[in-house]
Each structure stands twice: as C-alpha cells, then as structure tokens.
Short mmCIF file of C-alpha atoms and ligand atoms in Angstrom, two decimals:
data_model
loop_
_atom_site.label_atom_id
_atom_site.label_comp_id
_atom_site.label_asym_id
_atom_site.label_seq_id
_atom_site.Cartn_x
_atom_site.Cartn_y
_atom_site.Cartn_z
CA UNK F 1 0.00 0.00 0.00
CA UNK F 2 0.99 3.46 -0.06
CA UNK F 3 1.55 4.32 3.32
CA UNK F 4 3.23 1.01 3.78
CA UNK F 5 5.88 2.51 1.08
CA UNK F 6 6.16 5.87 2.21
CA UNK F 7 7.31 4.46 5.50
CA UNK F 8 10.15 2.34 3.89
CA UNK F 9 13.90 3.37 4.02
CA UNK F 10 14.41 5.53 0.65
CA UNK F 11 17.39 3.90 -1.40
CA UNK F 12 19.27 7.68 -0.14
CA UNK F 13 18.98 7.03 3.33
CA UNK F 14 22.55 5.52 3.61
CA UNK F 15 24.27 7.92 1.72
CA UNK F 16 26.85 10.17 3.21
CA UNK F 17 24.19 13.20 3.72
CA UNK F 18 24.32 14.68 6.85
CA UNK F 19 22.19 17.51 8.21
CA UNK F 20 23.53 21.29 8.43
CA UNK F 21 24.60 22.11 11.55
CA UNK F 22 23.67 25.77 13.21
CA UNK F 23 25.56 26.73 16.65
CA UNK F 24 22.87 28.42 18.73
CA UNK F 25 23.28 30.24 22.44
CA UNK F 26 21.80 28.25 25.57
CA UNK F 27 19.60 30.94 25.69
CA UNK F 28 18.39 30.35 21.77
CA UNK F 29 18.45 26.24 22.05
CA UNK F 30 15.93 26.65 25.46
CA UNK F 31 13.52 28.99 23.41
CA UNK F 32 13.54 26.70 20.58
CA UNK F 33 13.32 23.57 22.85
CA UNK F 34 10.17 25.52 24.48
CA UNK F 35 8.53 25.99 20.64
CA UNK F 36 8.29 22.94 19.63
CA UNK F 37 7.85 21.26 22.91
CA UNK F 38 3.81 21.02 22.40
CA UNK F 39 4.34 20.85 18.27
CA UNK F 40 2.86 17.07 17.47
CA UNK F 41 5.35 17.06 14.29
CA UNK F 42 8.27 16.96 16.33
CA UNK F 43 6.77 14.53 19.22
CA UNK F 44 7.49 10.65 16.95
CA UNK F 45 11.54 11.99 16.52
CA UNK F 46 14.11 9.59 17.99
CA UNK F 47 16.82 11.97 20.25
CA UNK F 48 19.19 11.56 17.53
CA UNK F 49 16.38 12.62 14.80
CA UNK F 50 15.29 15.65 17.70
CA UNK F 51 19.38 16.67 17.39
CA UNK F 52 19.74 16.94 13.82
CA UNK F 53 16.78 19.08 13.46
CA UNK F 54 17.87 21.17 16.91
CA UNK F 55 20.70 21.60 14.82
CA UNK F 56 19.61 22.33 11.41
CA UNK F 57 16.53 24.80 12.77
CA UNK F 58 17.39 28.74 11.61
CA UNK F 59 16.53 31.66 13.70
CA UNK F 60 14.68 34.25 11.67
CA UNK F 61 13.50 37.32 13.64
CA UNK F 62 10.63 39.27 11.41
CA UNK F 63 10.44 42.65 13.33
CA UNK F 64 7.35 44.04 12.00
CA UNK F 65 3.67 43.37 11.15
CA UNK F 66 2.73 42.67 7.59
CA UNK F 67 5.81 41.07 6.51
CA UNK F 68 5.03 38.54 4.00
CA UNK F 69 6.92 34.93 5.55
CA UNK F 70 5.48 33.19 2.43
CA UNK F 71 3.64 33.70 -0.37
CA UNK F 72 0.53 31.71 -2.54
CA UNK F 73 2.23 30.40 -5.65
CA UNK F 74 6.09 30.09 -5.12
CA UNK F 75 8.72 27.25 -4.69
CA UNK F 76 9.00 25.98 -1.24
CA UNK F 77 12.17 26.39 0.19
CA UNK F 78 11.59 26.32 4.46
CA UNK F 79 9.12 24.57 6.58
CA UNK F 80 8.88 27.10 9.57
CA UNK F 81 8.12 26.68 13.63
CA UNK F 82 6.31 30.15 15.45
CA UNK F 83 8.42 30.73 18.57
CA UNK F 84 7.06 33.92 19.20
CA UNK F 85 4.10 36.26 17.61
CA UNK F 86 1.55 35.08 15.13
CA UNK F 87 1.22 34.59 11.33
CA UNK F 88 -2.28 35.41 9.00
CA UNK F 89 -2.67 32.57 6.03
CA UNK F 90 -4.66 34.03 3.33
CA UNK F 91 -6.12 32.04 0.41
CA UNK F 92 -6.39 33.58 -2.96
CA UNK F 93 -8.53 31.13 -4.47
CA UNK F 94 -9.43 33.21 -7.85
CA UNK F 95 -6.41 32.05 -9.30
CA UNK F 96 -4.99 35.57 -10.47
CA UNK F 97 -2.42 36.17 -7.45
CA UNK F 98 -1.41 39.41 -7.34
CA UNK F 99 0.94 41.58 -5.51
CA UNK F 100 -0.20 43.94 -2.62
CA UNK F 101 -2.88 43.04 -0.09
CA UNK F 102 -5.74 42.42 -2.45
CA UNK F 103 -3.89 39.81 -4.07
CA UNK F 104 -3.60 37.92 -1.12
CA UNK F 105 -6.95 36.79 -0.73
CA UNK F 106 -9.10 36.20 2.37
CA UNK F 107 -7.67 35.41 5.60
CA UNK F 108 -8.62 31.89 6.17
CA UNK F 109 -7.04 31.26 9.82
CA UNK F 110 -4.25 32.43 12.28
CA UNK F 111 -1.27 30.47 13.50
CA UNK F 112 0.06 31.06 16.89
CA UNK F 113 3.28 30.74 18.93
CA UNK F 114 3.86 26.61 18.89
CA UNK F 115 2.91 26.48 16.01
CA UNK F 116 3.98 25.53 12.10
CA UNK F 117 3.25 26.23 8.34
CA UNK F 118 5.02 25.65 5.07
CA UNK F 119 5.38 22.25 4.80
CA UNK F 120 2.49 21.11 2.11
CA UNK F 121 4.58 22.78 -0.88
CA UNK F 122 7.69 20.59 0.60
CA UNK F 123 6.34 17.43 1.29
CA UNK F 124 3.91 17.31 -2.04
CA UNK F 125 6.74 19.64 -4.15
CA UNK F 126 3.45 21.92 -4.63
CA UNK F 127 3.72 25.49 -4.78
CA UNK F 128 2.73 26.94 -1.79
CA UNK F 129 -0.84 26.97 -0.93
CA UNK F 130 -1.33 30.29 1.03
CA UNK F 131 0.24 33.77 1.86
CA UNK F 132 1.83 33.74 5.52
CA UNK F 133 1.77 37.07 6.97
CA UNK F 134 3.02 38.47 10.24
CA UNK F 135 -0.07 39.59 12.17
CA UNK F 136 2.15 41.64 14.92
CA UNK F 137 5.82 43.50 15.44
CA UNK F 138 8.42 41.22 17.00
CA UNK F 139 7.63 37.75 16.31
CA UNK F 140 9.97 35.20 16.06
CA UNK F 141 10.02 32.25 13.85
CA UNK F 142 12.67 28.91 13.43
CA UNK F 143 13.19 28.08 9.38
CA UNK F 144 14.37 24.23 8.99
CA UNK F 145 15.61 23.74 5.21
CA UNK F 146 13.68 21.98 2.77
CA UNK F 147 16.11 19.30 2.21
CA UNK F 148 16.40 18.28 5.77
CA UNK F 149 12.80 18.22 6.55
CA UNK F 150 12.36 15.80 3.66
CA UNK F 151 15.06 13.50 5.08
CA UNK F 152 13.95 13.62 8.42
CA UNK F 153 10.78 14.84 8.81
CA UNK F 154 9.15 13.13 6.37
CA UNK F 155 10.17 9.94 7.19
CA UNK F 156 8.42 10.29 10.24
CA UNK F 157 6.18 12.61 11.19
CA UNK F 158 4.59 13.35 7.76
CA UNK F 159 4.41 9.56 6.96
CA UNK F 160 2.12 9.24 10.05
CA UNK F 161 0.12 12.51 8.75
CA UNK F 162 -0.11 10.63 5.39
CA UNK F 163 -1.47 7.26 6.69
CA UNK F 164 -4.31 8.87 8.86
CA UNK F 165 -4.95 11.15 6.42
CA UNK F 166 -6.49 8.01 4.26
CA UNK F 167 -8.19 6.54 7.00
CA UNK F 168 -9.93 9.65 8.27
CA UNK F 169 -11.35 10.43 4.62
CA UNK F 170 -13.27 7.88 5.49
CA UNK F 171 -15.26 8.81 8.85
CA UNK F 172 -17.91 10.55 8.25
CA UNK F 173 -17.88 12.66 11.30
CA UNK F 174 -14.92 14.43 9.76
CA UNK F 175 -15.86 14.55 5.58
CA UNK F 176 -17.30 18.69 6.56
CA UNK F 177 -13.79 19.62 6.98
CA UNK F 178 -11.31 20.40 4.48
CA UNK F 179 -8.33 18.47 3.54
CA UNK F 180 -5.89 20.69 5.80
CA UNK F 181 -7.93 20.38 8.83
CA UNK F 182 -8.01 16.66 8.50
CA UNK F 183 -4.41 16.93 8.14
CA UNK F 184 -4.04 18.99 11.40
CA UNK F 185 -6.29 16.12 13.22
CA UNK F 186 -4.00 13.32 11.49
CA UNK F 187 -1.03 15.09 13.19
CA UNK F 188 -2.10 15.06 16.54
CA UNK F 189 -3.22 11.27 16.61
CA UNK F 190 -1.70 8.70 18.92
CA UNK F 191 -2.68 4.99 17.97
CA UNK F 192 -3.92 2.11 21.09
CA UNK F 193 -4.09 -1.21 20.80
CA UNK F 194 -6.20 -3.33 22.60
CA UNK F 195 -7.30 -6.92 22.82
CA UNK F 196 -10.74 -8.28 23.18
CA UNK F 197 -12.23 -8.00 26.40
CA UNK F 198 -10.49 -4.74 27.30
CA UNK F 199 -11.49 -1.67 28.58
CA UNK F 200 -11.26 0.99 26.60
CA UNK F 201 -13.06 3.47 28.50
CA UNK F 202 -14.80 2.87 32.11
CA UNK F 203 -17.90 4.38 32.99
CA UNK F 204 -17.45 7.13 35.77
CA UNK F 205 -13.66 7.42 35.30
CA UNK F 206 -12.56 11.12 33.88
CA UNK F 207 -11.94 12.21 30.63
CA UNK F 208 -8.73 13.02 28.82
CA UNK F 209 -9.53 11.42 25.46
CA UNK F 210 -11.34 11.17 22.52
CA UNK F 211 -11.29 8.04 20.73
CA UNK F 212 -11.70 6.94 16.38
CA UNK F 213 -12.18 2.99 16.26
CA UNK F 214 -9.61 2.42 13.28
CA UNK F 215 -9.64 -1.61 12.89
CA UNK F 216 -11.72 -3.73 14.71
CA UNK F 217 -15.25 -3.62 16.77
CA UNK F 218 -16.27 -2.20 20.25
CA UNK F 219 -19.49 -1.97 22.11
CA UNK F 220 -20.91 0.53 24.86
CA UNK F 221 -22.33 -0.53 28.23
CA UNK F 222 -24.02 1.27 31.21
CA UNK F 223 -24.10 -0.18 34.33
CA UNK F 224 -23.31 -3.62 33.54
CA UNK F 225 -22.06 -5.76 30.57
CA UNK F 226 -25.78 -6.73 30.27
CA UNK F 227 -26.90 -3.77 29.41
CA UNK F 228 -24.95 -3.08 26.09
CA UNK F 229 -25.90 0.55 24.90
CA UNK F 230 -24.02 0.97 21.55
CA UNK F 231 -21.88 -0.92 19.19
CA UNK F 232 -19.05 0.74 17.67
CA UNK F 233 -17.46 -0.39 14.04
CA UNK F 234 -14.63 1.30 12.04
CA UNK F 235 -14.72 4.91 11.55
CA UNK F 236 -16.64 5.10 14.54
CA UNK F 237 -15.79 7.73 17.14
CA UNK F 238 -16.52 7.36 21.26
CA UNK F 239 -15.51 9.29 24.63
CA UNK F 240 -16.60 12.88 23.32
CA UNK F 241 -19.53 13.55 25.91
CA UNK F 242 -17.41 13.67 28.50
CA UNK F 243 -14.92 16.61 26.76
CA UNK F 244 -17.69 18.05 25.39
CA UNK F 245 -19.68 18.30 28.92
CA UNK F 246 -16.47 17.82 31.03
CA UNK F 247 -18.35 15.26 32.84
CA UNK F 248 -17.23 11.46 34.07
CA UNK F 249 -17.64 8.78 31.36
CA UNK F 250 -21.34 8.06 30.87
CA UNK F 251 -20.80 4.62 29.77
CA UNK F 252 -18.11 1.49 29.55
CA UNK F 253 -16.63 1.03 25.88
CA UNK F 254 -15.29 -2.44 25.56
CA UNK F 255 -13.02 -4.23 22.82
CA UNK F 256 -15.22 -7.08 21.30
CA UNK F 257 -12.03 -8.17 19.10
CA UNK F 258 -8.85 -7.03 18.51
CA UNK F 259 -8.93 -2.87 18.28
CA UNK F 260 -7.23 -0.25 17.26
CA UNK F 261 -7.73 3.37 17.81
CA UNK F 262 -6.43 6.19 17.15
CA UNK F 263 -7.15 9.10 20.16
CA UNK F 264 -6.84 12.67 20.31
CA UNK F 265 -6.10 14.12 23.88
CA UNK F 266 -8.42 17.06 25.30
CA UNK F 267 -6.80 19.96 24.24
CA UNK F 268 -6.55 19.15 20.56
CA UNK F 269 -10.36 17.70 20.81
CA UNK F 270 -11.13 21.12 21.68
CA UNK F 271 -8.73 23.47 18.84
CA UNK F 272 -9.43 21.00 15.94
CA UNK F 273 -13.06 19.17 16.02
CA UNK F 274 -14.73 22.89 16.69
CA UNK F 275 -15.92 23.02 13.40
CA UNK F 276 -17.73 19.52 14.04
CA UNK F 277 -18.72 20.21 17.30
CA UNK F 278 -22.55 20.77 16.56
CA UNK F 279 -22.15 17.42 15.11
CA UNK F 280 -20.54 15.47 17.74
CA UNK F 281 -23.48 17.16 19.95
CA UNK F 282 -25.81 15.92 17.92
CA UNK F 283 -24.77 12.59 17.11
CA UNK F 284 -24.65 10.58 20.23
CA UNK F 285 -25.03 7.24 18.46
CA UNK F 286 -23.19 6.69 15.83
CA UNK F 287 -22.81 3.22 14.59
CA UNK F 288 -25.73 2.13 16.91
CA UNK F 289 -26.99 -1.06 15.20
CA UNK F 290 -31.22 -0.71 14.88
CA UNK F 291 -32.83 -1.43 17.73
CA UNK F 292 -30.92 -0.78 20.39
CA UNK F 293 -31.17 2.81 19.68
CA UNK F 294 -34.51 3.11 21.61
CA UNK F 295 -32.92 2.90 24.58
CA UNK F 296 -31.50 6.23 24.38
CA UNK F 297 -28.43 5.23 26.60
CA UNK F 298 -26.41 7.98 26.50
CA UNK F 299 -28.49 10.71 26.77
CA UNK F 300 -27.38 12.88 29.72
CA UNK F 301 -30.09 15.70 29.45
P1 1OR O 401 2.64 25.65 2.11
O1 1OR O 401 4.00 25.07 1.97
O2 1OR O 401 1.67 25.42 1.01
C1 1OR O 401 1.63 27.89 2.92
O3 1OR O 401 2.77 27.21 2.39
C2 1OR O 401 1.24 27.22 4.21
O4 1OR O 401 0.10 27.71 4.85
C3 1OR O 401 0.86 25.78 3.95
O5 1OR O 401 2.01 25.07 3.49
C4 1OR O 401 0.32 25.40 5.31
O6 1OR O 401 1.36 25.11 6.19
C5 1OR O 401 -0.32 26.71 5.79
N1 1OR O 401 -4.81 25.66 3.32
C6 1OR O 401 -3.54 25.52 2.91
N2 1OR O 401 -2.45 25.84 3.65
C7 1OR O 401 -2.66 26.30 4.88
C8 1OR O 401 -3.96 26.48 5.37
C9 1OR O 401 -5.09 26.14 4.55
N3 1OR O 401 -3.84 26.96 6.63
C10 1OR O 401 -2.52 27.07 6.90
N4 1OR O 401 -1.79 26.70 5.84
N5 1OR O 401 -6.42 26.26 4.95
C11 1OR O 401 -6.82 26.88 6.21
C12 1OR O 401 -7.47 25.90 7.13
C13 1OR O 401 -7.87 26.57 8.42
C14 1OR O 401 -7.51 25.81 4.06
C15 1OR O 401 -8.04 26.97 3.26
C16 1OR O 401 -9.09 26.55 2.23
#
C-alpha cells in the first residue's frame, strides 16, 4: 500500500548526507526547545532525529507586522516553527495572485506561537498553498531547510500525517472539513491497541480522550455488561460527551475483538473538532446497530 511505502527506508537514506549544523546560544536552544515542545510534528523523533533538526533549525527574527513569511504560488524552500508572535494565512482562491494586499486573498485562519506552516509545498513539491503574513511586530520564527525536513521529517512525522490522512477520509464525522484540517487532526493522533475484552473506557472514570475505532469492533455498556448501549465499528468515534460536557464517562466502551484506535487528547479535541462540534453534539449514536437505539443510553439531558 501506499503508506506502507512511504514508510520504507528511501534507497538515499545511507548515503553520506548529513544535516547542516547551526551553533545556537543556551539561551536560543531553550527557546527553541520551548517551541516545539507542544508541536505534534516533532513529538514521533528519535533523540538523535530531535538533534539533527535542533541543529539544522534557523533563527529568523521578522520585526514588524505585515511582513510577507510566504507567499501563494512560489517554490518551497523552508518549513517554519512560530516561537514567538503570530502569522495570518490568506487564500487567494481566484487564481490571479497578485501583488499587494488584495492579491492575497481572504484570511482563512491564524497560526500562533507553537505552532507551524510551510510544509504542504515541501512534502507534495506543490507550490505553496497560502500567503503567511506576520499579524504583529516582533515575532519570532525557526526556518528548517527543505532538504532536511524531507530526510527527516518526512520519514516520520509526515508519513504518520499521510497514513491517517487516508483513514480519516473515510469517517464521516470528519468529511465537513477540508483536507488541511483533517491533516491537522491526522497530526495530533496517537494509535492504542487493545485486545478483546479490554477496557477501553470505564464508565465514571474522567476524561482526557477522545477516541476513532480504526480496525476492529467495540461496544458501549451502562451499568453492567448486560446492558450493552451501543456498538461501535470502524470509523466510529466514542468518549466525546465527557470533553464536550467535562463530565465522568457516561458509559463502559469495551473491545469485542482485537482494536485499534487512534485518540486525540483534550486539548486538541477542543482546537481541531470545533468546526464539528454541533455534530458530535448531535450525534450521540453513531454506529448504533437498529434497535438498540430506543434505549436512548447515552443521553445525559
Ligand atoms: P505551504 O508550503 O503550502 C503555505 O505554504 C502554508 O500555509 C501551507 O504550506 C500550510 O502550512 C499553511 N490551506 C492551505 N495551507 C494552509 C492552510 C489552509 N492553513 C494554513 N496553511 N487552509 C486553512 C485551514 C484553516 C484551508 C483553506 C481553504
């Protein structure tokens, strides 16, 4: 398969290539340890994969607002990391990309300190998708070259992002959002495995998690294991009451063979299913099987 490739070894991978090397201050190498510390992209790296791209990262200071980091249209050359301030992307989508502000197109969303942008063009050799703009004075931002994030970041990171990317196409909770938020979600999953009979989720317990049923099946109990509430099959998500009411867990969710999931922790729940969150409100049984959806288990009101 394709994501079963993209996570081989390329044939260039023992070649005599070795990462640039830039010598930073303490005080610069604790600042950039501190912006990428919560950055999912940079959370699968092995310590030797975290040095080399330590080392490779560029400081670029962009003092004022308005100054155009990247624009719709061009080359990729740098994948960057916000340290400090925070950028505009605008989308021109008329296809006439022009200079000045008009050209630019709407402003389509904000990225803050912790945050990343630039690598679609780099990873897909696309020209770049949207106009990055600094939306304050003094912001700091950490450039990491395009060759070294394709030797090490890709190999990694972005061959996870392209593997959940394909499965979460597929569940339907998520087919409202566009490609790039679905990429954003596919970067801050964290697959479980669990065998059948185990507890996925226990009724009462708190909630740090939201859960997507990737392989296998599950079903949902109140009370007891007699009273089965819900049955859960691939593309299937569970555990968002509780985030979304920031209540215990209203029911048990139990493997019924082997399962994998894929879960989100709370805080990205709450930045990057927003724009389904009307939906997740209003779909408390997803993948109930007819007939047991009378019962109106989960139903907290
Ligand atoms: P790039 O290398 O194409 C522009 O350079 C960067 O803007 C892009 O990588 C992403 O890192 C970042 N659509 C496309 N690119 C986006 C978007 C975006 N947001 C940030 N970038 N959309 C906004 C989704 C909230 C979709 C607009 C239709």
């Amino acid at each position: 398969s394709v994501s079963a490739e993209s996570l081989k070894p390329s044939a260039d991978t023992y070649d005599n290539w070795s990462p640039p090397f830039h010598e930073k201050t303490p005080d610069q190498i604790s600042r950039l340890k501190h912006a990428i510390e919560g950055n999912f992209l940079f959370s699968h790296l092995d310590d030797e994969q975290s040095n080399q791209i330590l080392g490779a990262l560029v400081e670029k200071p962009i003092p004022a607002k308005d100054i155009k980091v990247i624009s719709q249209g061009d080359a990729g050359d740098y994948f960057y990391v916000v340290e400090k301030g925070s950028f505009d992307v605008h989308v021109n989508s008329t296809g006439t990309i022009g200079p000045g502000p008009e050209g630019m197109g709407s402003k389509v969303g904000t990225i803050e300190a912790g945050g990343s942008f630039g690598e679609l063009a780099l990873m897909y050799n696309a020209p770049r998708a949207a106009t990055i703009v600094s939306a304050e004075g003094n912001c700091t931002l950490w450039a990491l070259d395009r060759v070294t994030f394709r030797r090490i970041l890709m190999e990694s990171t972005f061959a996870r992002r392209r593997m959940y990317e394909s499965f979460l196409e597929e569940v339907p909770l998520l087919s409202s959002l566009t490609p790039y938020e679905r990429s954003k979600i596919a970067d801050a999953l964290e697959t479980q495995k669990f065998a059948p009979g185990a507890v996925i989720i226990k009724e009462g317990d708190p909630g740090y998690s939201f859960y997507l049923l990737e392989d296998g099946t599950a079903d949902a109990y109140k009370g007891d294991t007699s009273n089965k509430v819900l049955q859960y099959k691939k593309g299937d998500f569970f555990g968002e009451l509780a985030l979304l009411n920031d209540a215990p867990r209203a029911a048990s969710v139990v493997a019924t063979t082997d399962v994998k999931v894929a879960t989100l922790g709370k805080n990205a729940f709450q930045r990057l299913l927003g724009p389904v969150e009307g939906i997740l409100r209003r779909t408390k049984y997803q993948g109930v099987k007819a007939g047991v959806e009378e019962m109106d288990p989960l139903s907290r009101d």
